[in-house]
Each structure stands twice: as structure tokens, then as C-alpha cells.
Coordinates of C-alpha atoms and ligand atoms in Angstrom, one line a residue:
M1 CA 87.4 41.2 29.6
K2 CA 85.4 43.7 27.2
E3 CA 88.5 45.3 26.1
Q4 CA 90.0 42.0 25.5
I5 CA 87.0 41.0 23.3
A6 CA 87.1 44.3 21.3
R7 CA 91.0 43.7 21.0
V8 CA 90.8 40.3 19.6
Q9 CA 87.8 41.2 17.3
A10 CA 89.6 44.3 15.7
E11 CA 93.0 41.8 15.5
A12 CA 90.7 39.1 13.7
L13 CA 89.0 41.3 11.2
E14 CA 92.4 42.7 10.4
Q15 CA 93.8 39.4 10.0
I16 CA 90.9 38.3 7.7
A17 CA 91.2 41.5 5.5
A18 CA 94.8 40.7 5.1
A19 CA 94.5 37.3 3.7
G20 CA 95.5 37.3 0.3
C21 CA 94.3 33.7 -0.7
I22 CA 92.1 31.1 0.1
K23 CA 94.7 29.2 2.1
E24 CA 95.7 32.2 4.2
L25 CA 92.1 32.6 4.8
E26 CA 91.7 29.2 6.1
N27 CA 94.8 29.7 8.3
A28 CA 93.5 32.8 9.9
R29 CA 90.0 31.1 10.6
V30 CA 92.1 28.4 12.5
A31 CA 94.1 31.2 14.4
I32 CA 90.7 32.8 15.5
L33 CA 88.2 30.0 15.8
G34 CA 90.1 27.1 16.3
K35 CA 90.8 25.1 19.4
K36 CA 93.8 27.3 20.3
G37 CA 92.3 30.5 18.4
S38 CA 92.5 33.7 19.9
L39 CA 88.7 34.0 20.4
T40 CA 88.3 30.7 21.7
Q41 CA 90.8 31.6 24.4
V42 CA 89.0 34.7 25.3
Q43 CA 85.8 32.7 25.6
Q44 CA 87.4 30.5 28.1
G45 CA 87.8 33.3 30.5
M46 CA 83.9 33.2 30.8
K47 CA 84.2 31.0 33.8
D48 CA 86.1 33.7 35.8
V49 CA 83.4 36.7 35.0
P50 CA 81.2 37.4 37.9
K51 CA 77.7 36.1 37.7
E52 CA 76.1 39.4 37.2
D53 CA 78.3 40.4 34.2
K54 CA 77.9 37.0 32.4
P55 CA 75.0 38.0 30.3
A56 CA 76.5 41.3 29.0
V57 CA 80.1 39.8 28.4
G58 CA 78.2 36.6 26.5
A59 CA 76.4 39.0 24.5
L60 CA 79.5 40.8 23.5
L61 CA 81.1 37.5 22.6
N62 CA 78.4 36.4 20.3
A63 CA 78.5 39.7 18.5
A64 CA 82.3 39.3 18.1
R65 CA 81.7 35.7 16.8
S66 CA 79.1 36.7 14.3
A67 CA 81.0 39.9 13.2
I68 CA 84.2 37.5 12.4
S69 CA 82.0 34.8 10.9
A70 CA 80.5 37.2 8.5
A71 CA 83.9 38.8 7.6
L72 CA 85.0 35.3 6.9
E73 CA 82.3 34.4 4.5
T74 CA 82.5 37.8 2.8
R75 CA 86.2 37.4 2.3
M76 CA 86.0 33.9 1.0
Q77 CA 83.6 34.9 -1.4
E78 CA 85.9 37.8 -2.8
L79 CA 88.8 35.4 -2.9
Q80 CA 86.9 32.7 -4.8
K81 CA 86.0 35.3 -7.2
Q82 CA 89.5 36.2 -7.8
A83 CA 90.8 32.5 -8.1
D84 CA 87.9 32.0 -10.6
A85 CA 88.9 35.2 -12.6
A86 CA 92.5 34.1 -12.8
A87 CA 91.6 30.6 -14.1
V88 CA 90.1 32.0 -17.2
A89 CA 92.4 35.1 -17.6
G90 CA 93.7 35.1 -21.1
V91 CA 90.7 33.0 -22.3
D92 CA 88.5 34.6 -25.0
M93 CA 85.0 33.3 -24.0
T94 CA 83.4 34.8 -27.2
L95 CA 85.5 32.3 -29.6
P96 CA 83.3 29.6 -31.2
G97 CA 83.9 25.9 -29.6
G98 CA 85.9 23.4 -31.3
S99 CA 84.1 20.8 -32.9
L100 CA 84.2 17.2 -32.1
P101 CA 84.6 14.5 -34.7
A102 CA 81.4 13.3 -35.9
G103 CA 80.5 9.5 -36.3
G104 CA 79.0 8.4 -39.7
L105 CA 77.3 5.4 -41.1
H106 CA 79.3 2.2 -42.2
P107 CA 79.3 1.9 -45.8
I108 CA 77.2 -1.5 -45.5
S109 CA 74.4 0.5 -43.7
I110 CA 74.5 3.3 -46.3
V111 CA 74.1 0.9 -49.3
R112 CA 71.3 -1.3 -47.2
E113 CA 69.3 1.9 -46.8
E114 CA 69.6 3.0 -50.3
A115 CA 68.7 -0.6 -51.3
V116 CA 65.7 -1.0 -49.1
R117 CA 64.4 2.5 -50.1
I118 CA 64.6 1.6 -53.6
L119 CA 62.8 -1.9 -53.1
R120 CA 60.3 -0.4 -50.8
R121 CA 59.4 2.2 -53.6
M122 CA 58.7 -0.8 -55.8
G123 CA 56.3 -2.4 -53.5
F124 CA 58.2 -4.7 -51.2
T125 CA 57.6 -4.5 -47.5
L126 CA 60.2 -5.4 -44.7
A127 CA 60.1 -8.7 -43.1
D128 CA 62.5 -10.5 -40.6
G129 CA 63.5 -13.7 -39.0
P130 CA 66.1 -15.2 -36.5
E131 CA 69.9 -15.5 -37.2
I132 CA 69.7 -18.7 -35.0
E133 CA 67.6 -21.0 -37.2
D134 CA 66.4 -24.7 -37.4
E135 CA 67.3 -27.1 -40.3
W136 CA 63.7 -26.9 -41.5
H137 CA 63.5 -23.3 -42.3
C138 CA 67.0 -23.0 -43.6
F139 CA 67.1 -26.3 -45.8
D140 CA 64.2 -28.4 -45.7
A141 CA 61.5 -26.1 -46.7
L142 CA 63.8 -24.6 -49.4
N143 CA 63.8 -28.1 -51.0
T144 CA 67.4 -28.7 -50.1
P145 CA 68.1 -32.4 -49.9
P146 CA 69.7 -34.1 -46.6
D147 CA 72.9 -34.8 -48.6
H148 CA 73.4 -31.2 -49.9
P149 CA 77.0 -29.7 -49.5
A150 CA 75.4 -26.6 -48.0
R151 CA 74.2 -28.6 -45.2
N152 CA 77.7 -29.9 -44.4
E153 CA 79.2 -29.4 -41.1
K154 CA 82.1 -28.0 -43.0
D155 CA 80.0 -25.3 -44.5
T156 CA 77.5 -24.4 -41.8
F157 CA 78.0 -23.3 -37.9
Y158 CA 76.0 -25.7 -36.0
F159 CA 74.9 -25.7 -32.4
D160 CA 74.9 -28.9 -30.1
S161 CA 71.2 -28.3 -30.2
G162 CA 71.0 -29.0 -33.8
K163 CA 70.2 -25.3 -34.4
L164 CA 72.5 -23.3 -36.9
L165 CA 73.6 -20.0 -37.8
R166 CA 71.5 -19.2 -41.1
T167 CA 73.7 -19.5 -44.1
Q168 CA 71.4 -17.5 -45.9
T169 CA 68.4 -15.0 -45.6
S170 CA 66.3 -17.4 -47.7
T171 CA 65.0 -18.8 -44.4
V172 CA 62.8 -15.9 -44.2
Q173 CA 60.9 -16.9 -47.1
A174 CA 59.6 -20.0 -45.5
R175 CA 58.8 -18.1 -42.3
V176 CA 56.6 -15.5 -44.1
M177 CA 54.9 -18.0 -46.1
E178 CA 54.2 -20.1 -43.4
R179 CA 52.2 -17.3 -41.7
Q180 CA 50.9 -15.3 -44.5
A181 CA 48.6 -16.0 -47.5
P182 CA 49.7 -14.8 -51.0
P183 CA 50.3 -12.4 -52.5
V184 CA 53.6 -12.1 -50.8
R185 CA 56.1 -9.1 -51.7
I186 CA 58.6 -8.9 -49.0
I187 CA 62.5 -8.0 -48.6
C188 CA 64.7 -8.9 -45.6
P189 CA 68.1 -7.4 -45.0
G190 CA 70.1 -9.4 -42.6
S191 CA 73.1 -11.4 -41.6
A192 CA 74.3 -14.7 -42.9
F193 CA 77.0 -17.0 -41.5
R194 CA 79.3 -19.6 -43.7
R195 CA 82.4 -21.6 -42.7
D196 CA 83.9 -20.0 -45.8
A197 CA 87.7 -19.4 -46.0
I198 CA 88.0 -15.5 -46.1
D199 CA 89.4 -13.6 -49.3
A200 CA 89.0 -10.7 -51.2
T201 CA 85.5 -11.3 -52.1
H202 CA 84.3 -13.7 -49.1
L203 CA 83.5 -13.3 -45.5
S204 CA 82.2 -15.8 -42.9
A205 CA 79.5 -13.3 -41.5
F206 CA 78.2 -11.3 -44.2
N207 CA 75.1 -9.5 -45.0
Q208 CA 72.2 -10.2 -47.6
I209 CA 68.9 -8.7 -48.9
E210 CA 66.4 -11.4 -49.5
G211 CA 63.4 -10.8 -51.8
L212 CA 60.2 -12.9 -52.3
Y213 CA 57.4 -12.0 -54.9
V214 CA 54.4 -14.5 -54.9
D215 CA 51.4 -14.0 -56.8
H216 CA 49.8 -15.7 -59.7
E217 CA 51.1 -15.8 -63.3
V218 CA 54.6 -14.1 -62.2
S219 CA 57.2 -14.7 -64.9
V220 CA 60.9 -14.7 -65.4
G221 CA 60.4 -11.3 -67.3
D222 CA 59.2 -9.8 -64.1
L223 CA 62.1 -11.1 -62.1
K224 CA 64.6 -9.8 -64.6
G225 CA 62.9 -6.5 -65.1
T226 CA 62.6 -6.1 -61.2
L227 CA 66.1 -6.7 -60.6
E228 CA 67.6 -4.7 -63.5
Y229 CA 65.5 -1.9 -62.7
F230 CA 66.9 -2.2 -58.9
L231 CA 70.6 -2.2 -59.9
K232 CA 70.2 0.6 -62.1
A233 CA 68.3 2.7 -59.5
L234 CA 71.2 2.1 -57.3
F235 CA 74.4 2.1 -59.6
G236 CA 73.1 4.2 -62.5
D237 CA 71.6 3.7 -65.9
D238 CA 74.6 2.7 -67.7
T239 CA 75.5 -0.3 -64.9
A240 CA 76.2 -3.5 -66.8
V241 CA 74.3 -6.5 -65.6
R242 CA 74.7 -10.2 -66.5
F243 CA 72.3 -13.1 -65.8
R244 CA 73.8 -16.5 -65.8
P245 CA 72.1 -19.6 -65.5
H246 CA 72.9 -21.7 -62.2
F247 CA 71.5 -23.9 -59.8
F248 CA 69.5 -23.6 -56.4
P249 CA 67.3 -25.9 -55.0
F250 CA 64.5 -23.6 -54.0
T251 CA 64.3 -21.9 -57.5
E252 CA 63.8 -23.5 -61.2
P253 CA 65.1 -21.9 -63.3
S254 CA 67.8 -20.2 -61.2
F255 CA 70.4 -17.5 -62.3
E256 CA 73.5 -15.8 -60.8
I257 CA 73.7 -12.1 -61.4
D258 CA 77.0 -10.5 -62.2
V259 CA 77.6 -6.7 -62.2
L260 CA 80.9 -5.1 -63.6
L261 CA 83.2 -4.0 -60.6
Q262 CA 85.5 -1.0 -61.6
A263 CA 87.9 -0.8 -58.9
T264 CA 90.7 1.9 -59.0
G265 CA 93.8 0.5 -60.5
Q266 CA 92.2 -2.8 -61.6
E267 CA 91.0 -4.1 -64.8
P268 CA 87.2 -4.0 -64.7
R269 CA 85.8 -7.6 -63.7
W270 CA 82.4 -9.1 -63.3
I271 CA 81.5 -10.0 -59.7
E272 CA 78.6 -12.1 -58.7
I273 CA 76.2 -10.0 -56.4
A274 CA 73.2 -12.2 -56.1
G275 CA 71.2 -15.5 -56.9
C276 CA 67.9 -15.5 -58.0
G277 CA 65.3 -17.6 -59.8
M278 CA 61.5 -18.5 -60.0
V279 CA 60.0 -20.3 -56.9
N280 CA 60.5 -24.2 -57.2
P281 CA 56.8 -25.5 -56.9
A282 CA 58.3 -27.9 -54.3
V283 CA 58.8 -25.0 -51.9
F284 CA 55.1 -24.1 -52.1
E285 CA 54.3 -27.8 -51.6
N286 CA 56.6 -27.8 -48.4
I287 CA 54.9 -24.8 -46.9
D288 CA 51.2 -26.2 -47.5
R289 CA 52.3 -29.6 -45.9
E290 CA 53.8 -28.0 -42.8
T291 CA 50.8 -25.6 -42.1
G292 CA 48.1 -28.4 -43.3
K293 CA 46.5 -25.5 -45.5
S294 CA 46.8 -25.2 -49.4
L295 CA 47.2 -21.4 -49.7
Y296 CA 50.2 -21.9 -52.2
A297 CA 48.8 -24.2 -54.6
G298 CA 48.8 -22.6 -58.1
C299 CA 51.1 -19.8 -57.1
T300 CA 54.1 -18.6 -59.0
G301 CA 56.6 -16.3 -58.0
F302 CA 60.3 -15.3 -58.0
A303 CA 62.9 -14.8 -55.3
F304 CA 66.5 -13.4 -54.9
G305 CA 69.4 -13.0 -52.5
I306 CA 71.6 -10.1 -52.8
G307 CA 75.1 -9.7 -51.1
L308 CA 75.2 -6.4 -49.4
E309 CA 78.9 -6.2 -49.2
R310 CA 79.3 -7.0 -52.9
L311 CA 77.0 -4.2 -53.6
A312 CA 79.0 -1.7 -51.5
M313 CA 82.1 -2.9 -53.4
I314 CA 80.6 -1.9 -56.7
R315 CA 79.0 1.2 -55.6
W316 CA 82.3 2.6 -54.2
G317 CA 84.8 0.6 -56.5
I318 CA 86.1 -1.3 -53.4
R319 CA 88.8 -3.9 -54.4
D320 CA 88.9 -6.0 -51.1
I321 CA 85.8 -7.1 -49.1
R322 CA 88.0 -7.4 -46.0
L323 CA 88.3 -3.6 -45.8
L324 CA 84.6 -3.7 -44.7
I325 CA 85.3 -5.3 -41.5
E326 CA 88.8 -3.9 -40.6
N327 CA 87.3 -0.9 -38.9
D328 CA 90.3 1.4 -40.2
V329 CA 89.0 4.7 -39.6
R330 CA 90.9 6.2 -42.5
F331 CA 88.8 3.9 -44.9
L332 CA 85.4 4.2 -43.0
A333 CA 86.0 8.1 -42.9
Q334 CA 85.6 8.3 -46.6
F335 CA 82.0 7.6 -46.6
Q336 CA 80.9 10.4 -44.3
Ligands
DAH401 N1 70.4 -17.9 -50.8 C1 71.2 -18.0 -52.0 C2 72.7 -17.8 -51.4 O1 72.7 -17.3 -50.4 C3 70.9 -16.7 -52.8 C4 69.8 -16.7 -53.4 C5 69.4 -17.5 -54.7 C6 68.5 -16.4 -52.8 C7 68.2 -17.8 -55.3 C8 67.1 -16.5 -53.4 C9 67.2 -17.2 -54.7 O2 66.3 -16.3 -52.9 O3 65.9 -17.5 -55.1 O4 73.6 -17.8 -52.1

């Protein structure tokens, strides 16, 4: 039995040393230690060993088993190392890594950030309001009569509840004034929604920056100076700006502002980028009536709503507003 153990151990160690890959080593392990393995078979001979010899033979068997296990473990590590080295053979680990394409800001985000930065420098602070609005904040507070076309189902997205997707960020004017005493100097960048037909200059979901300046003795000169300064800071000193008389229920007088769009391959053309005007006293009265206070009596102010997509079109000479929502990476990559 003792010789048998010594022989099986010697053979096993040879087998292990001869294994040339992990698979062969695994086969060797099964051939030695498996159910019908060589060492397992010798071990089964224990039952025939006389009682007095059992401790010595048992000790030999244990020693053989540990020697074999240790050899298996060592060989496994060697083979694993060889396999790892083979897997990266020919790879130059000192080469710099390849770069992943980085994302960038959408042109609307870029122009929004620039516009907000300029307006904040001029003393405006940021305000916010919900996109799902009630009719009061979107229309009534802003002096829009019940039969005004903007309130029509054809122009506005209504929910069954009677709420609506705000058609303009001017809602925030009402929201700020009902919770704050004058003076007010706020801007609000945000989305607005209309059931408009989509074309080269219109989207049904678009972005605006609203502005409201309320104090005492604010004049049309302040309005014009503020917006001209803003547009020149954004587009450059030689930007051509034009104010046209217009009508909005919440301002009197009201204007639309056009800026010259110079898109490549097109004749320069004026596009409307904003509405503005002097806050209609009826708006102040509506707020005071609603809050039961008379905070805004005797105030004057101006307000404006600028289309962000339109700003982006002028800034980069984009001829079609739809390019801004098509998510074509070839278009978007130009702004990085
Ligand atoms: N809310 C208007 C629109 O969406 C734009 C506008 C016009 C905003 C005049 C104003 C304003 O604050 O005073 O067409």
C-alpha cells in the first residue's frame, strides 16, 4: 500500500507538470482526484489495511493529497499567467487610449445660457412657473378677453380638466406679481406650446425668455434701450434691429421686434424674434384684485417675450427652425 501511494503520487505530480493548458490540467485533476481517480482508488484500499497500520497509511495518504493539491494550485497559477500573457501579446500597453466622442450642448441651450447671462448682468433675476397652467394665469390675468383667438381650442392644447399647456411664458409675469411686491425685475426661460402648423419658422413646442420690469416711471425708452442693448450684446454691435407697432392685450403700447436673419445662400430677411410693450395697467389691476392688495397701483413697467429658436437662427444663420428638433448629429455636431 505504501509503495502504491508513493507511485500514484509520483505519477500524479508528473501528470500535473505535463499539463500544457488549463483544460489539460482539469482533466488531470479528474484523473487523480475524481470519483475513479488514481488517488481515490488507492484510498479505497484503506479498508483492507490492518488496524494497527491504519494511522501511518492514513498519514501518508493525507500527505499525498496535500502535495497533489498544492501542485495543482501552483500549475493552475502558472497556466493562468501564460493565458493572460497570450491574450495581450502584441498589444502595446503604453499607447494612449482612444478618445470617446463627447456630447455637447444643444444650440438652444447655448443661446439660452448666453441670453440669461447677459440679462442677469443687467439686473434681472431668474423666475419660474409651470408648463401646465390654468386659464387665469395664461389669459385672464394678462387682460386677454374670453373671445380672444389665442384662447381658441384650435390654437391651445387644453386638458379635459380645463387646464392647458401654456401658450406663452408670460404666465410667469402673473405668477411673480401675485407673490411679490414691486419692484420686479425677472426673466423666465421656458417652453411654450401652440397648435401651430409647423414650418420653417414655427414649431408647436418652442422656447421663450420672458422678461418683466416693474417700478415707478419706467418708460418706452427704458424698454427700447434694454432690448437693443441685449440684442447687440448677443449678436454684435452692428446688429440691425427694428421695432414695429403691434397689439398684445397685456401691453400698451406694444411692439414686435425684428432682427435681420442672414442665412447662407439666402437673401437677408427680417424675422420676428420678440414681442414687447409697456405693461397694460389692466394687468396690474387684475393682480391687485386677485390678491386683495393694492401693491401695483401707480406702477409702470415693460415686458417682453423672446423666441429662443429664433435667436439661435439669427446667431448661426440657420434657415429652417425644424433643423433644431430633428436631432441630426451632423447638424448638432457643428455647435460643439
Ligand atoms: N407672449 C407673447 C407671445 O408669446 C410675447 C410677448 C409680447 C411677451 C409682449 C410679453 C410682451 O411679455 O410684453 O407672442
